[in-house]
Amino acid sequence: MKNDQLDEMKKGDSIVFNLIPHNPEEEDGYIYFGRGRWNDENISEISKSIKSIEIENDNYKMVYKSQPAIRNLLKENYKGIIMKSLNIKIDDDFFK
């Protein structure tokens, strides 16, 4: 999927996001790509173009390698009624 913001971030065929809070008093880091509309068709299409997703924190690392696993990760984490958003909360509970 074409996304100018992601194209600027990529190094070779990979994109790495390091979520570090801007304010030292905050505990959460976020990536915001603007508003959009997620649906099953968008999720299926974008999951085809993703080779793998690796998510890690200080304690754990999880790797999603297959298209069904990537598609399920994305589908399970988009929520909303009209304007659906994709939010993946990553904490120690995520890895269990």
mmCIF file of C-alpha atoms in Angstrom:
data_model
loop_
_atom_site.group_PDB
_atom_site.id
_atom_site.type_symbol
_atom_site.label_atom_id
_atom_site.label_comp_id
_atom_site.label_asym_id
_atom_site.label_seq_id
_atom_site.Cartn_x
_atom_site.Cartn_y
_atom_site.Cartn_z
ATOM 1 C CA MET A 1 0.000 0.000 0.000
ATOM 2 C CA LYS A 2 1.343 3.438 -0.880
ATOM 3 C CA ASN A 3 1.881 5.696 2.109
ATOM 4 C CA ASP A 4 4.238 8.673 1.745
ATOM 5 C CA GLN A 5 4.779 8.928 5.498
ATOM 6 C CA LEU A 6 5.855 5.276 5.705
ATOM 7 C CA ASP A 7 8.007 5.581 2.572
ATOM 8 C CA GLU A 8 10.009 8.314 4.304
ATOM 9 C CA MET A 9 10.628 6.073 7.342
ATOM 10 C CA LYS A 10 11.739 2.896 5.626
ATOM 11 C CA LYS A 11 15.282 1.636 5.575
ATOM 12 C CA GLY A 12 15.601 -0.849 2.722
ATOM 13 C CA ASP A 13 12.528 -3.045 2.946
ATOM 14 C CA SER A 14 11.934 -2.460 6.685
ATOM 15 C CA ILE A 15 10.334 0.132 8.904
ATOM 16 C CA VAL A 16 11.215 0.270 12.596
ATOM 17 C CA PHE A 17 9.194 2.236 15.139
ATOM 18 C CA ASN A 18 10.713 2.955 18.538
ATOM 19 C CA LEU A 19 7.904 4.105 20.785
ATOM 20 C CA ILE A 20 9.482 6.294 23.405
ATOM 21 C CA PRO A 21 7.293 8.823 25.244
ATOM 22 C CA HIS A 22 8.218 12.424 24.448
ATOM 23 C CA ASN A 23 7.574 13.480 28.025
ATOM 24 C CA PRO A 24 9.621 11.513 30.602
ATOM 25 C CA GLU A 25 6.617 11.565 32.971
ATOM 26 C CA GLU A 26 4.465 9.708 30.425
ATOM 27 C CA GLU A 27 4.473 5.942 30.178
ATOM 28 C CA ASP A 28 2.980 5.563 26.699
ATOM 29 C CA GLY A 29 4.367 6.227 23.225
ATOM 30 C CA TYR A 30 2.187 6.580 20.134
ATOM 31 C CA ILE A 31 2.416 6.638 16.356
ATOM 32 C CA TYR A 32 -0.293 8.652 14.622
ATOM 33 C CA PHE A 33 -0.768 8.537 10.848
ATOM 34 C CA GLY A 34 -3.841 10.722 10.636
ATOM 35 C CA ARG A 35 -7.462 9.761 10.205
ATOM 36 C CA GLY A 36 -8.527 6.993 7.943
ATOM 37 C CA ARG A 37 -11.026 4.239 7.463
ATOM 38 C CA TRP A 38 -10.092 0.684 8.235
ATOM 39 C CA ASN A 39 -12.246 -2.188 7.076
ATOM 40 C CA ASP A 40 -11.795 -5.914 6.459
ATOM 41 C CA GLU A 41 -10.835 -5.317 2.827
ATOM 42 C CA ASN A 42 -8.142 -2.736 3.745
ATOM 43 C CA ILE A 43 -6.745 -5.025 6.419
ATOM 44 C CA SER A 44 -6.595 -8.018 4.064
ATOM 45 C CA GLU A 45 -4.935 -5.927 1.353
ATOM 46 C CA ILE A 46 -2.284 -4.348 3.562
ATOM 47 C CA SER A 47 -1.502 -7.624 5.329
ATOM 48 C CA LYS A 48 -0.500 -9.089 1.947
ATOM 49 C CA SER A 49 2.240 -6.470 1.608
ATOM 50 C CA ILE A 50 3.711 -7.024 5.090
ATOM 51 C CA LYS A 51 6.448 -9.643 5.319
ATOM 52 C CA SER A 52 6.542 -9.752 9.132
ATOM 53 C CA ILE A 53 5.717 -7.724 12.226
ATOM 54 C CA GLU A 54 8.009 -7.846 15.245
ATOM 55 C CA ILE A 55 6.788 -6.331 18.495
ATOM 56 C CA GLU A 56 8.985 -6.160 21.556
ATOM 57 C CA ASN A 57 9.313 -4.407 24.859
ATOM 58 C CA ASP A 58 11.944 -4.674 27.589
ATOM 59 C CA ASN A 59 10.737 -8.130 28.587
ATOM 60 C CA TYR A 60 9.321 -9.902 25.526
ATOM 61 C CA LYS A 61 9.445 -10.158 21.746
ATOM 62 C CA MET A 62 6.714 -11.494 19.468
ATOM 63 C CA VAL A 63 7.089 -12.072 15.720
ATOM 64 C CA TYR A 64 4.174 -12.392 13.297
ATOM 65 C CA LYS A 65 5.375 -14.051 10.085
ATOM 66 C CA SER A 66 2.383 -15.472 8.212
ATOM 67 C CA GLN A 67 -0.224 -13.413 6.391
ATOM 68 C CA PRO A 68 -3.074 -14.958 8.435
ATOM 69 C CA ALA A 69 -1.272 -14.062 11.699
ATOM 70 C CA ILE A 70 -0.594 -10.499 10.517
ATOM 71 C CA ARG A 71 -4.152 -10.092 9.235
ATOM 72 C CA ASN A 72 -5.557 -11.385 12.551
ATOM 73 C CA LEU A 73 -3.348 -9.032 14.573
ATOM 74 C CA LEU A 74 -4.612 -6.061 12.555
ATOM 75 C CA LYS A 75 -8.255 -7.208 12.471
ATOM 76 C CA GLU A 76 -8.360 -7.858 16.216
ATOM 77 C CA ASN A 77 -7.074 -4.362 16.967
ATOM 78 C CA TYR A 78 -9.217 -2.103 14.835
ATOM 79 C CA LYS A 79 -12.214 -0.664 16.591
ATOM 80 C CA GLY A 80 -14.927 1.895 16.125
ATOM 81 C CA ILE A 81 -18.291 2.249 14.469
ATOM 82 C CA ILE A 82 -17.944 4.692 11.573
ATOM 83 C CA MET A 83 -14.335 5.890 11.716
ATOM 84 C CA LYS A 84 -12.455 2.771 12.760
ATOM 85 C CA SER A 85 -8.957 3.141 14.098
ATOM 86 C CA LEU A 86 -6.163 0.630 14.426
ATOM 87 C CA ASN A 87 -4.775 0.641 17.963
ATOM 88 C CA ILE A 88 -2.336 -1.974 19.215
ATOM 89 C CA LYS A 89 -1.584 -1.591 22.919
ATOM 90 C CA ILE A 90 1.780 -3.140 23.706
ATOM 91 C CA ASP A 91 2.509 -4.006 27.322
ATOM 92 C CA ASP A 92 3.460 -7.170 29.178
ATOM 93 C CA ASP A 93 -0.188 -8.329 28.997
ATOM 94 C CA PHE A 94 0.006 -8.185 25.177
ATOM 95 C CA PHE A 95 2.556 -10.987 25.164
ATOM 96 C CA LYS A 96 0.516 -13.418 27.276
#
